[in-house]
PDB file of C-alpha atoms in Angstrom:
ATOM      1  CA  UNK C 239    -198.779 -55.012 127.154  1.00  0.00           C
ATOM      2  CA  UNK C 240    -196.691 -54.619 123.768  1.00  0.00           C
ATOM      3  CA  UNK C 241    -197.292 -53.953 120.258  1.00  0.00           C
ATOM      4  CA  UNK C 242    -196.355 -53.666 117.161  1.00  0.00           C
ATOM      5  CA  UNK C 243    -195.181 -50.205 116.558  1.00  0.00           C
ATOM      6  CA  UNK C 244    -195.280 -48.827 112.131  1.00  0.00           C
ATOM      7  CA  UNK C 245    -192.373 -47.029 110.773  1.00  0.00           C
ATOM      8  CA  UNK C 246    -192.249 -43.231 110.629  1.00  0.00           C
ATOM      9  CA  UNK C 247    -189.471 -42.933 107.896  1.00  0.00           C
ATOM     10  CA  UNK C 248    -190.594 -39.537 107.451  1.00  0.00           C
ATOM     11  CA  UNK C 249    -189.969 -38.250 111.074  1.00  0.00           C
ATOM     12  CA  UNK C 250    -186.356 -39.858 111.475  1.00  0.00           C
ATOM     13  CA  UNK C 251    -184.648 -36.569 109.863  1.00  0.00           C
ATOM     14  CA  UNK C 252    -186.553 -34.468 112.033  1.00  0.00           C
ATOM     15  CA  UNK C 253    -185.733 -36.102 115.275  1.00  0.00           C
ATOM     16  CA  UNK C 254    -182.124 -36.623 114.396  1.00  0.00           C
ATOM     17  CA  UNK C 255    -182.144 -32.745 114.041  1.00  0.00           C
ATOM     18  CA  UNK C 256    -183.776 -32.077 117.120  1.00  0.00           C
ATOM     19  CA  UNK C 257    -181.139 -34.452 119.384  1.00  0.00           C
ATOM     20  CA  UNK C 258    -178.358 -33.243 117.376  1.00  0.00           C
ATOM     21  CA  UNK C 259    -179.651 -29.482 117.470  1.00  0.00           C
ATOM     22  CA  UNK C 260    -180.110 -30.041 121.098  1.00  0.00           C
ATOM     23  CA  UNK C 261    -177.305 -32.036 122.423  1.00  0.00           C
ATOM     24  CA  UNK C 262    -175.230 -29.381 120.514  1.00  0.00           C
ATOM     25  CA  UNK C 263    -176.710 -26.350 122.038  1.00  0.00           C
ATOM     26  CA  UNK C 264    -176.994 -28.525 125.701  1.00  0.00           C
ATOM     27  CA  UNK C 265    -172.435 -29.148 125.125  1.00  0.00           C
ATOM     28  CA  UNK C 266    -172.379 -25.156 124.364  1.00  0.00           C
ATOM     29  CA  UNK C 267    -174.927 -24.162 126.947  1.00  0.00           C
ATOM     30  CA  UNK C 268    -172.825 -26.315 129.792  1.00  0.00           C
ATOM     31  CA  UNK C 269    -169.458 -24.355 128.489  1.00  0.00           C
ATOM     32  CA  UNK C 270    -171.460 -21.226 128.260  1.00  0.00           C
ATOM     33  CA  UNK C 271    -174.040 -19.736 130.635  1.00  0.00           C
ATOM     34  CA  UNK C 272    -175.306 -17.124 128.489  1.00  0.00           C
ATOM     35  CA  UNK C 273    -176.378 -19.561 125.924  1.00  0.00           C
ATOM     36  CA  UNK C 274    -179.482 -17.945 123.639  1.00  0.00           C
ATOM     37  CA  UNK C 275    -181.148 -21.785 123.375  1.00  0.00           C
ATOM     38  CA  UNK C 276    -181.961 -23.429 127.222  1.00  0.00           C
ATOM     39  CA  UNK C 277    -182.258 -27.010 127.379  1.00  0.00           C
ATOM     40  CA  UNK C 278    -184.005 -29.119 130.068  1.00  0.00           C
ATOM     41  CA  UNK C 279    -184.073 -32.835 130.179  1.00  0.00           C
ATOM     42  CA  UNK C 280    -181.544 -35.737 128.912  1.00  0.00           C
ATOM     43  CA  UNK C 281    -180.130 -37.620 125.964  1.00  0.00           C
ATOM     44  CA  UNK C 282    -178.426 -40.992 125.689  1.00  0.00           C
ATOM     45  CA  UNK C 283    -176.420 -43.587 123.285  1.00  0.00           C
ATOM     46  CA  UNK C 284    -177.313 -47.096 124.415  1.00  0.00           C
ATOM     47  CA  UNK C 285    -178.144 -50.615 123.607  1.00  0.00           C
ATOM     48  CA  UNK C 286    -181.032 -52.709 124.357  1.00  0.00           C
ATOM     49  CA  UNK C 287    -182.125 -56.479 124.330  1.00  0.00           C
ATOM     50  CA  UNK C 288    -185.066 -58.407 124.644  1.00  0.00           C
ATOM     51  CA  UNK C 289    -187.259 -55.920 123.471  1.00  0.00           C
ATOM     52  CA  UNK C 290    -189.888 -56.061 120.760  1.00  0.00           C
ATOM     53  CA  UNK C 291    -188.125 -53.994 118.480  1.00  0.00           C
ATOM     54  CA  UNK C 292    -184.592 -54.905 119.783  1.00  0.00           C
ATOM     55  CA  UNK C 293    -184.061 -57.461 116.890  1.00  0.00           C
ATOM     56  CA  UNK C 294    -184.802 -55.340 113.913  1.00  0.00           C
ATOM     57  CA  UNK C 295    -182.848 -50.771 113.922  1.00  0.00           C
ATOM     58  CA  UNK C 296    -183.097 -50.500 117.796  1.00  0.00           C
ATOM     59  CA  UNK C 297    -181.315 -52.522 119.453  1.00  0.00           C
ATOM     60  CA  UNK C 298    -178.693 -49.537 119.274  1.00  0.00           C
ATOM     61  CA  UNK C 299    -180.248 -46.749 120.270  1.00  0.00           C
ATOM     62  CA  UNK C 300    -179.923 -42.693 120.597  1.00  0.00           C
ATOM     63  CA  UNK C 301    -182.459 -40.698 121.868  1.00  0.00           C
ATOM     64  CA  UNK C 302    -183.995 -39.036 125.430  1.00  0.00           C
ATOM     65  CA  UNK C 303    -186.308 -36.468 126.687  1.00  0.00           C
ATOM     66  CA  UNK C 304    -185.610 -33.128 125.906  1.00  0.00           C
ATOM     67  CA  UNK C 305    -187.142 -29.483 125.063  1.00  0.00           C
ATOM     68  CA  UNK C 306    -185.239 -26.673 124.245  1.00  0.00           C
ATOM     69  CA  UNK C 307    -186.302 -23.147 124.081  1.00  0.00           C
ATOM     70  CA  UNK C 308    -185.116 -19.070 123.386  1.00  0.00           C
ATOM     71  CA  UNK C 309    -185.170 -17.725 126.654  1.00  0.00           C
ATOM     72  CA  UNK C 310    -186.628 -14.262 127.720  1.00  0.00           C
ATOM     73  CA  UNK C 311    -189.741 -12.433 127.418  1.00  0.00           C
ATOM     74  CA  UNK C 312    -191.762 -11.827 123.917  1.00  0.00           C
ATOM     75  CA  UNK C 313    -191.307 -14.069 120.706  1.00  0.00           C
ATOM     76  CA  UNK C 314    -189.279 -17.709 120.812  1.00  0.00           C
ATOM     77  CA  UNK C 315    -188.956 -20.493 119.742  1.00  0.00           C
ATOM     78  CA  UNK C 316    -189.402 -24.017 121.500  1.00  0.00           C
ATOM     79  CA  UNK C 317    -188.450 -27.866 120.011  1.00  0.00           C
ATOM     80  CA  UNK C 318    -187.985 -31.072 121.604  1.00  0.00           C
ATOM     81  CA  UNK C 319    -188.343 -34.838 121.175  1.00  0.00           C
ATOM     82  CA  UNK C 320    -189.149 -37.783 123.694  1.00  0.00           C
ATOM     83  CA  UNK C 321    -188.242 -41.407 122.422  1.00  0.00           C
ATOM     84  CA  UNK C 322    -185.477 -43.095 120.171  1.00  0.00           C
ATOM     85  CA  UNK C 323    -184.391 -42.019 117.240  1.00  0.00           C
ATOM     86  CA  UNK C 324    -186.003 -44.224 114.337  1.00  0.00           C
ATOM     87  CA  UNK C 325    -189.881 -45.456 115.062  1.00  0.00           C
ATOM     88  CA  UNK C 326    -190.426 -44.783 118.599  1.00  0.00           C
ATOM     89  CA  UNK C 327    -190.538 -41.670 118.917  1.00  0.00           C
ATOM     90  CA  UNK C 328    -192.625 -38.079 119.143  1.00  0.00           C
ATOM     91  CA  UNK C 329    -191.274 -34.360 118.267  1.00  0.00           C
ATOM     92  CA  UNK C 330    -192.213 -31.287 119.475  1.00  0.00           C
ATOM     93  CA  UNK C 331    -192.015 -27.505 117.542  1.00  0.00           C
ATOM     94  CA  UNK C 332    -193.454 -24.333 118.500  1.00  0.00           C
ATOM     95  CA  UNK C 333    -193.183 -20.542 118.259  1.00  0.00           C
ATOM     96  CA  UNK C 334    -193.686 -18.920 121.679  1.00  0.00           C
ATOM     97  CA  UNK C 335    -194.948 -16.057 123.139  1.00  0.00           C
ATOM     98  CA  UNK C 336    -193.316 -15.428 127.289  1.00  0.00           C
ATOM     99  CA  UNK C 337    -195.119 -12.421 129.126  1.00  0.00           C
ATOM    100  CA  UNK C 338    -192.737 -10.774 131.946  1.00  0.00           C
ATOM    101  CA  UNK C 339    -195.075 -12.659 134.722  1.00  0.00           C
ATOM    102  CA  UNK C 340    -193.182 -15.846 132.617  1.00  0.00           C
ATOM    103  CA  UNK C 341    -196.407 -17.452 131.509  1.00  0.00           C
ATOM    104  CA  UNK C 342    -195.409 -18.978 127.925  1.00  0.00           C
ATOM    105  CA  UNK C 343    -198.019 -19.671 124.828  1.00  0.00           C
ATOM    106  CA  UNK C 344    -197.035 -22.055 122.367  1.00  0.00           C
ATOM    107  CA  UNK C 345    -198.511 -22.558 118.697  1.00  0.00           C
ATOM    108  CA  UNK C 346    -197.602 -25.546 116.756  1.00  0.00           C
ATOM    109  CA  UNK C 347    -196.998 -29.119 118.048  1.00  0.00           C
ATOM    110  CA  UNK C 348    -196.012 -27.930 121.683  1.00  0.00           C
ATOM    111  CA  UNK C 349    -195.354 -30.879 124.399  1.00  0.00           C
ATOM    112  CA  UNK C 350    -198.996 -31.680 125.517  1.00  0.00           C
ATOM    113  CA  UNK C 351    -200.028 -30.456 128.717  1.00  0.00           C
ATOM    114  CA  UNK C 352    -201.217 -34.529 130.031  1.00  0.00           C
ATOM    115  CA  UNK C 353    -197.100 -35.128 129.448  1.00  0.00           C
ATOM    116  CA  UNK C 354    -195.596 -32.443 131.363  1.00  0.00           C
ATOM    117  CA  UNK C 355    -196.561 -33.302 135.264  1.00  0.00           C
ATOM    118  CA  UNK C 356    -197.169 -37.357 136.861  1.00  0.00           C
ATOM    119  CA  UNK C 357    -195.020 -38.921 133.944  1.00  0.00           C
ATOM    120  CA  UNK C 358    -194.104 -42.615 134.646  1.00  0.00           C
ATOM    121  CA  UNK C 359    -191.019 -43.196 136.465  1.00  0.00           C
ATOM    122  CA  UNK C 360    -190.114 -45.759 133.741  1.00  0.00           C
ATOM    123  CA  UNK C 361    -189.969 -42.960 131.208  1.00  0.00           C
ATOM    124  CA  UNK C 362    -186.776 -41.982 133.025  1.00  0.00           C
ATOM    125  CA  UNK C 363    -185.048 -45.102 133.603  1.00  0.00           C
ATOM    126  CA  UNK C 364    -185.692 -47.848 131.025  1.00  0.00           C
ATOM    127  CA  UNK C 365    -186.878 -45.367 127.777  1.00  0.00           C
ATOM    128  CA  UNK C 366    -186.821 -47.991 125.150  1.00  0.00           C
ATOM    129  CA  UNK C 367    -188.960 -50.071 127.653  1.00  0.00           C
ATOM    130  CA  UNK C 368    -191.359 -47.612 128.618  1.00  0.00           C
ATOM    131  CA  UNK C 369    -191.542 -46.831 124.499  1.00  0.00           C
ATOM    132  CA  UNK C 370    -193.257 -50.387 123.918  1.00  0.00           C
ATOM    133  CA  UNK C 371    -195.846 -49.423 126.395  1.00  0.00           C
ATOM    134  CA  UNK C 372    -196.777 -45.977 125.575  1.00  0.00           C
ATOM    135  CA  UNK C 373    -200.123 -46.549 126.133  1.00  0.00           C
ATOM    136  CA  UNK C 374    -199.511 -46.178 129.693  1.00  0.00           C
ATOM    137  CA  UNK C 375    -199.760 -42.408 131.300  1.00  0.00           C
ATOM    138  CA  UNK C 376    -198.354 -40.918 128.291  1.00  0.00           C
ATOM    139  CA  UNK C 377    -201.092 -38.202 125.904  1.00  0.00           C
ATOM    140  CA  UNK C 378    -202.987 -39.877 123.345  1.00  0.00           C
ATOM    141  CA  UNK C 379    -201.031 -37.554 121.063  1.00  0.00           C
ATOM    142  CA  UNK C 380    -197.902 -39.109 122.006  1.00  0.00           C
ATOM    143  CA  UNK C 381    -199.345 -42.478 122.095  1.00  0.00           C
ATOM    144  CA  UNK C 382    -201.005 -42.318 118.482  1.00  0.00           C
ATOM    145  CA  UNK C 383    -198.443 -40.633 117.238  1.00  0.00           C
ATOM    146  CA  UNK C 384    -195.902 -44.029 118.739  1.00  0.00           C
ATOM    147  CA  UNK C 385    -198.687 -46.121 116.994  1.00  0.00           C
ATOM    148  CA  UNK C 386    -200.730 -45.044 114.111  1.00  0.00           C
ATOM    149  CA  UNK C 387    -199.486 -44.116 110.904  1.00  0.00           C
ATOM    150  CA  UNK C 388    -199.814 -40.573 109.599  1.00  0.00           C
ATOM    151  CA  UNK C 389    -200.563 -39.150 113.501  1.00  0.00           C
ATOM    152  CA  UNK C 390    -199.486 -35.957 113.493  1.00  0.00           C
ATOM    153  CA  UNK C 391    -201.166 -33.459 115.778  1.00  0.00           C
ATOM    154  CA  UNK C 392    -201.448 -29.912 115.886  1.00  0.00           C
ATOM    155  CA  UNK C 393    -202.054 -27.573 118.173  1.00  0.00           C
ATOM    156  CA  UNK C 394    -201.557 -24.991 121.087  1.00  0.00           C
ATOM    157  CA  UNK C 395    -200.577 -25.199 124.631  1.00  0.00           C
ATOM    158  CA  UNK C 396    -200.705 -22.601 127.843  1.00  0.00           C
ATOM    159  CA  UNK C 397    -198.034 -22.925 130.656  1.00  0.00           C
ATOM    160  CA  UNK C 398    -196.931 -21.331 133.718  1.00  0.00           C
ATOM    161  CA  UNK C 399    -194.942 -22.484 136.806  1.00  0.00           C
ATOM    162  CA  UNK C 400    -197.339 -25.733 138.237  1.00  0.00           C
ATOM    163  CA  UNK C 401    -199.711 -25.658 135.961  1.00  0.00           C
ATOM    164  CA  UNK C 402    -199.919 -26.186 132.069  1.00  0.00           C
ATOM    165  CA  UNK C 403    -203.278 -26.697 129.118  1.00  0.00           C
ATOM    166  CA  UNK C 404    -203.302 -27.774 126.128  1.00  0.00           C
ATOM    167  CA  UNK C 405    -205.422 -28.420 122.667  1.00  0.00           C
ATOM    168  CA  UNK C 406    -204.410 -30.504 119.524  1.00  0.00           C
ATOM    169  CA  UNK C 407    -206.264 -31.255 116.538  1.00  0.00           C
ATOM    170  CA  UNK C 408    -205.010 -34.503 114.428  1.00  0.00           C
ATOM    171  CA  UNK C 409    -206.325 -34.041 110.974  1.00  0.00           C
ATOM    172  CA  UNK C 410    -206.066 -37.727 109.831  1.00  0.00           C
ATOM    173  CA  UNK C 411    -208.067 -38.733 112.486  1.00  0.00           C
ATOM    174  CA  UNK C 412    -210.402 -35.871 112.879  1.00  0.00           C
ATOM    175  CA  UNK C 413    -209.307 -35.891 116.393  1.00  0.00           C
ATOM    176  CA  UNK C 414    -209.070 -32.959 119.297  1.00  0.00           C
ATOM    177  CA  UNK C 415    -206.985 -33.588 122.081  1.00  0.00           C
ATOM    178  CA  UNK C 416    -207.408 -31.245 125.717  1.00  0.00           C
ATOM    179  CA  UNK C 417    -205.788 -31.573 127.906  1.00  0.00           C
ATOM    180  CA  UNK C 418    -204.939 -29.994 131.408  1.00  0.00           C
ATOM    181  CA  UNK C 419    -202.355 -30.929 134.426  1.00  0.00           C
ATOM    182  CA  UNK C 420    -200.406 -29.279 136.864  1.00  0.00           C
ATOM    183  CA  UNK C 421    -198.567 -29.698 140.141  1.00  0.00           C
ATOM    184  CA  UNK C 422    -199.482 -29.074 143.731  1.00  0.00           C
ATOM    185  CA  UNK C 423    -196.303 -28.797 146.900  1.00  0.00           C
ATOM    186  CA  UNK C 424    -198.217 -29.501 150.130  1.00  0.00           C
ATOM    187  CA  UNK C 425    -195.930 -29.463 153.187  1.00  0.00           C
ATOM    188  CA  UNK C 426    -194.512 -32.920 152.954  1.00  0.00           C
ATOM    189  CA  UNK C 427    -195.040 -34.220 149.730  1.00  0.00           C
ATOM    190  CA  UNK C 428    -195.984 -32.626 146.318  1.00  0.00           C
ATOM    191  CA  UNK C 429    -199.045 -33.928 143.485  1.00  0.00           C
ATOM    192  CA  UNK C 430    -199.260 -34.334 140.387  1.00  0.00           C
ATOM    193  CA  UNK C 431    -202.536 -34.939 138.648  1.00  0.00           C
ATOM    194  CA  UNK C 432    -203.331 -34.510 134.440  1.00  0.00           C
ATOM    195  CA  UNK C 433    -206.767 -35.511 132.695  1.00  0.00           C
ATOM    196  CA  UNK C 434    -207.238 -35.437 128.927  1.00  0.00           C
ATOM    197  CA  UNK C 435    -210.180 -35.216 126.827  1.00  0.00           C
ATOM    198  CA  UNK C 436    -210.130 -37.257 123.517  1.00  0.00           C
ATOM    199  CA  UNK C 437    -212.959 -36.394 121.218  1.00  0.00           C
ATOM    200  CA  UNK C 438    -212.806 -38.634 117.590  1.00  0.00           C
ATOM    201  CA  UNK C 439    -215.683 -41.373 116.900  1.00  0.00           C
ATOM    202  CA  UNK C 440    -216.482 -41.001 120.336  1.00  0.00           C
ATOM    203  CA  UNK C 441    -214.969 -39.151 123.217  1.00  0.00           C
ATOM    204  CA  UNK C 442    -212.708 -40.858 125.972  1.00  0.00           C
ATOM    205  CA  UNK C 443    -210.585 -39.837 128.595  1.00  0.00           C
ATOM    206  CA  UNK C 444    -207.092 -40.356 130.173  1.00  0.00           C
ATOM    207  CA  UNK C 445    -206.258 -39.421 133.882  1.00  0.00           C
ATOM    208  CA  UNK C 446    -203.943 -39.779 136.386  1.00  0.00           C
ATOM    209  CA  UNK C 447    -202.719 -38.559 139.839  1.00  0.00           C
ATOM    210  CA  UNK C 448    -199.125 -39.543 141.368  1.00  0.00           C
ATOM    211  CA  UNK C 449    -197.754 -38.300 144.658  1.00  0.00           C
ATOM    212  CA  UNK C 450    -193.887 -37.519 144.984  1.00  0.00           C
ATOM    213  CA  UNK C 451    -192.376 -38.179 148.434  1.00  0.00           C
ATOM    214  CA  UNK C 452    -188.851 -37.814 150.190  1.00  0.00           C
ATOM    215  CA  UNK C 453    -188.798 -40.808 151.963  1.00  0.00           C
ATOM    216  CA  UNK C 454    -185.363 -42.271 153.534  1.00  0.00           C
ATOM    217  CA  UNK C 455    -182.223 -41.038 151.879  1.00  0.00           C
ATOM    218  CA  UNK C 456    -184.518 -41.171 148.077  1.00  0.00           C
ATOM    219  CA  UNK C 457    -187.782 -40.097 146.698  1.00  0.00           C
ATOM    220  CA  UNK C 458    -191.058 -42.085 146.423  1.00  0.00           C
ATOM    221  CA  UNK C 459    -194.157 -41.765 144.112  1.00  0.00           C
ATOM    222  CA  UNK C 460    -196.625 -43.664 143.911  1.00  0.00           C
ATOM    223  CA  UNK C 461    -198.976 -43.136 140.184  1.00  0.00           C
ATOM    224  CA  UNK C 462    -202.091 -43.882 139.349  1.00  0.00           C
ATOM    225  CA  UNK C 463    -202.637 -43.584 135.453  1.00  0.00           C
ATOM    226  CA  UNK C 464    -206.330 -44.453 133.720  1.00  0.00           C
ATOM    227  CA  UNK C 465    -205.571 -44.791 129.818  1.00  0.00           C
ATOM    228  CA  UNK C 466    -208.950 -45.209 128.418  1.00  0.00           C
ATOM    229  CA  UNK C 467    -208.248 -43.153 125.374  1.00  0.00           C
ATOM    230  CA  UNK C 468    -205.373 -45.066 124.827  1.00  0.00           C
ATOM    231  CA  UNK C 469    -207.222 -48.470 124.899  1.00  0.00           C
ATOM    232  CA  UNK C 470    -205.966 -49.384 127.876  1.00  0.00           C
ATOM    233  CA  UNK C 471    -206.671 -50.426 131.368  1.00  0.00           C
ATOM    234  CA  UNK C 472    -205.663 -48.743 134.903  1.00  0.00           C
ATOM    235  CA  UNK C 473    -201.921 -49.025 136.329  1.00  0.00           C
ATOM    236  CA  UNK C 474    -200.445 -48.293 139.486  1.00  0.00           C
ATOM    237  CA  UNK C 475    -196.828 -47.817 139.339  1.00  0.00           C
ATOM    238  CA  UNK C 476    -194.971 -47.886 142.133  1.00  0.00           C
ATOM    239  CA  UNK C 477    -191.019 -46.540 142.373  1.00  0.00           C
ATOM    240  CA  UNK C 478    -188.408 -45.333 144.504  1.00  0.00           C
ATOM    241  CA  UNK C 479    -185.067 -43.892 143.633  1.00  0.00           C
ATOM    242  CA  UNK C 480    -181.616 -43.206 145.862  1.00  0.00           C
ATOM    243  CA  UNK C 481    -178.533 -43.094 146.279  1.00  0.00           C
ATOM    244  CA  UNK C 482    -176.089 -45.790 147.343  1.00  0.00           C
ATOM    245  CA  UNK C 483    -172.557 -44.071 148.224  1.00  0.00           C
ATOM    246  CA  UNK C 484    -171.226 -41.020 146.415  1.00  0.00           C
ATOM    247  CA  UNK C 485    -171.577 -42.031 142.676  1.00  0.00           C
ATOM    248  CA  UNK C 486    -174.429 -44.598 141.961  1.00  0.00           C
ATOM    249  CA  UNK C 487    -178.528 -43.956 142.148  1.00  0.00           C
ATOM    250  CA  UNK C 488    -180.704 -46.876 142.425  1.00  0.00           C
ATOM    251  CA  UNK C 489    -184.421 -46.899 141.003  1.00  0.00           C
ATOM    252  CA  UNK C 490    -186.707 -49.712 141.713  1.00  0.00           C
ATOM    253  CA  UNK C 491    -190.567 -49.706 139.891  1.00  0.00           C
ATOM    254  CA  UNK C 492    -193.269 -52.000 140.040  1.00  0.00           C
ATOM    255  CA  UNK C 493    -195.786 -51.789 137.508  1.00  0.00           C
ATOM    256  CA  UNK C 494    -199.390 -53.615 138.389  1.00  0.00           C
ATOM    257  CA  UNK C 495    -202.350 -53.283 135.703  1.00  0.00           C
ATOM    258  CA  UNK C 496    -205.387 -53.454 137.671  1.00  0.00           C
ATOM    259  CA  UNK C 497    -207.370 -56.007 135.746  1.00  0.00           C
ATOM    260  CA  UNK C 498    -204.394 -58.504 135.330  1.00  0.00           C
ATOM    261  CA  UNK C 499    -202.270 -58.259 138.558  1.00  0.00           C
ATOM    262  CA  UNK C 500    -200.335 -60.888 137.155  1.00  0.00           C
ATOM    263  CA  UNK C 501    -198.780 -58.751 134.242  1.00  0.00           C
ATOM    264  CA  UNK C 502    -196.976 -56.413 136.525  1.00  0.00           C
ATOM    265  CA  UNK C 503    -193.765 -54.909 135.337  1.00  0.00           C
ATOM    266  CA  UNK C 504    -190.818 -54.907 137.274  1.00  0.00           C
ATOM    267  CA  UNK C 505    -188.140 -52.815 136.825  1.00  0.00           C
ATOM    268  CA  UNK C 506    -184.412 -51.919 138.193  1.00  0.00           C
ATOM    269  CA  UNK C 507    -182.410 -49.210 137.552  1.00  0.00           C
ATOM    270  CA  UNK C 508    -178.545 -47.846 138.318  1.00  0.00           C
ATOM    271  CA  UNK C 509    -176.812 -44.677 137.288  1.00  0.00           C
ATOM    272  CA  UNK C 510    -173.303 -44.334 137.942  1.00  0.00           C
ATOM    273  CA  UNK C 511    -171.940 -40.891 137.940  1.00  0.00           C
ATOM    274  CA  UNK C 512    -169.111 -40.130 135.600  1.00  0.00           C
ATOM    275  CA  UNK C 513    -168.681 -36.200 137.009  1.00  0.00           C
ATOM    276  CA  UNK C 514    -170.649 -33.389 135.710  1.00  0.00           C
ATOM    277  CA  UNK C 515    -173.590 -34.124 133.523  1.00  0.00           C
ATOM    278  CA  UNK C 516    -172.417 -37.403 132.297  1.00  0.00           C
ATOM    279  CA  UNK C 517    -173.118 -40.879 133.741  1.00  0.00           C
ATOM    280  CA  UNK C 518    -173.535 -44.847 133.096  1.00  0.00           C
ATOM    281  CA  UNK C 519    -176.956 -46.231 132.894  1.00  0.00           C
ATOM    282  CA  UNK C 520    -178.371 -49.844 132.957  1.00  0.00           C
ATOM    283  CA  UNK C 521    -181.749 -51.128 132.823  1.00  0.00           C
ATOM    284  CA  UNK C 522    -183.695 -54.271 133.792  1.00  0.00           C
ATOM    285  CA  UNK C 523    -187.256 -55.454 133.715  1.00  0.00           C
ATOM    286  CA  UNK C 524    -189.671 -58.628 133.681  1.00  0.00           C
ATOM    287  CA  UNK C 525    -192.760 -58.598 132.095  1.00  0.00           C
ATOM    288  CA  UNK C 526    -195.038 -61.455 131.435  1.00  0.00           C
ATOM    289  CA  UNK C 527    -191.906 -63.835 131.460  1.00  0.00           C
ATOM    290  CA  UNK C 528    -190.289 -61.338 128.784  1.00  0.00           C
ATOM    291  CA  UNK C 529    -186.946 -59.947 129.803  1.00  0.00           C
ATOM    292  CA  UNK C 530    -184.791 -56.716 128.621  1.00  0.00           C
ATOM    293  CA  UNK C 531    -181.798 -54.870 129.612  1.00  0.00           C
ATOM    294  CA  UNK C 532    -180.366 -51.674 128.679  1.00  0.00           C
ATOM    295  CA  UNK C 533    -176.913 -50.195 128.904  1.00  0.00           C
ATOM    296  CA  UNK C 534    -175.906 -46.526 127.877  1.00  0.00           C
ATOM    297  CA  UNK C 535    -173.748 -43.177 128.011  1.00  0.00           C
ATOM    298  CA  UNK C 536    -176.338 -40.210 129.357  1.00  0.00           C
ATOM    299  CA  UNK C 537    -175.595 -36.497 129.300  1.00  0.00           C
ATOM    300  CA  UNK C 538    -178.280 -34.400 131.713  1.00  0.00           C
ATOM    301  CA  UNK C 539    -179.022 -30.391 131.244  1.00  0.00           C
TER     302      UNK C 539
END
């Protein structure tokens, strides 16, 4: 399922600052260990093709999945950004509070809880792809903030190690957002389940559960994500990911809506190590007899 996703003119500035503030302090923090700003996630410079918004400012594209935050206990600061840089994309900007047990409170537009545990596989291996379908296991503050004009929620999040809560408030919309999700490690496998509460003209709800597996020489998961408050039907996503000799990783993800089997998503992935953070990264998937491809230079911290 695609769209047609509206121009955020306004947010480009602030999402070129927070990839350029981050991949900045993520070059520094690599050279330095005792960095004041800690990074966690990835950024990339690619190109795409075949996509919906390949033909018009995307088809070269920056962007990733990052947060970056002050490290230690008492007052911080946390930002971040998930998407491309130009329409497609969501940022994240909070001041913190860490207790010495490391829980962490968050006031501002912090990462919704629904986004931080059973994210879709594709998130991490074809972005730009996974961008045209944000309706799919992604928050409906991500997702309306992707697809509606003048979405911009507010809000404040709880989080600790496995288990996180949140609560936004989108003005324009008259609009709360709760959400809860966290992380359980049984003895051979680990779960991840998130639901979120949507409470506008009505109230609706997303969910989703995914189990993580070693399986072989890779990891498994298999994801179930309901995206009602996102107008959208059930998925199961299916995807594996290892290595093939010392340099390359191979991901493989299958995509089946529920209620139209025959719009599945298949996807293929390979990143070739380059030595220390950086690597190469391509992309393929077929979608309702649409292709795309993706090719790009990653950096990981």
């Amino acid at each position: 399922m695609t769209c047609s996703k509206p121009s955020h003119p306004k947010q480009i500035a602030l999402v070129s600052l927070c990839f350029g503030l981050g991949f900045g302090a993520s070059c520094a923090g690599t050279a330095n260990a005792d960095s004041w700003l800690l990074g966690e996630g990835w950024v990339m410079l690619g190109a795409t093709d075949g996509l919906d918004h390949s033909s018009k400012d995307e088809a070269l594209t920056f962007g990733g999945n990052g947060t970056w935050s002050t490290h230690g206990d008492g007052l911080g600061l946390s930002f971040g950004a998930f998407g491309n840089l130009g329409r497609l994309h969501e940022t994240y900007a909070a001041v913190t509070w860490q207790t010495v047990q490391g829980d962490r409170f968050s006031v501002g537009n912090p990462r919704p809880a629904y986004d931080l545990f059973a994210r879709p596989a594709l998130t991490d291996v074809f972005l730009s792809a996974a961008l045209e379908r944000s309706e799919v296991g992604l928050s409906r503050a991500t997702d309306g903030t992707i697809t509606e004009p003048k979405y911009l929620p507010l809000g404040a999040s709880y989080t600790r190690n496995g288990a996180a809560m949140s609560l936004h408030y989108v003005e324009n919309y008259d609009t709360y957002i709760l959400g809860v999700s966290g992380r359980m490690d049984l003895s051979d496998m680990s779960v991840d389940a998130a639901l979120e509460l949507v409470d506008g003209d009505t109230t609706k709800a997303n969910a989703k559960l995914q189990l993580n597996r070693d399986l072989g020489p890779g990891a498994a998961s298999a994801s179930l994500f309901y995206s009602g408050a996102n107008a959208a039907g059930t998925e199961l996503e299916l995807a594996y990911r290892h290595p093939v000799g010392g340099r390359v990783t191979l991901s493989e993800i299958v995509s089946v809506p529920l209620s139209e089997p025959d719009q599945a998503l298949v996807a293929l992935g390979a990143q070739v190590g380059l030595g220390g953070a950086w690597s190469l990264n391509a992309a393929a998937s077929y979608a309702d007899t649409q292709s795309a491809f993706m090719a790009g230079l990653r950096l990981e911290f």
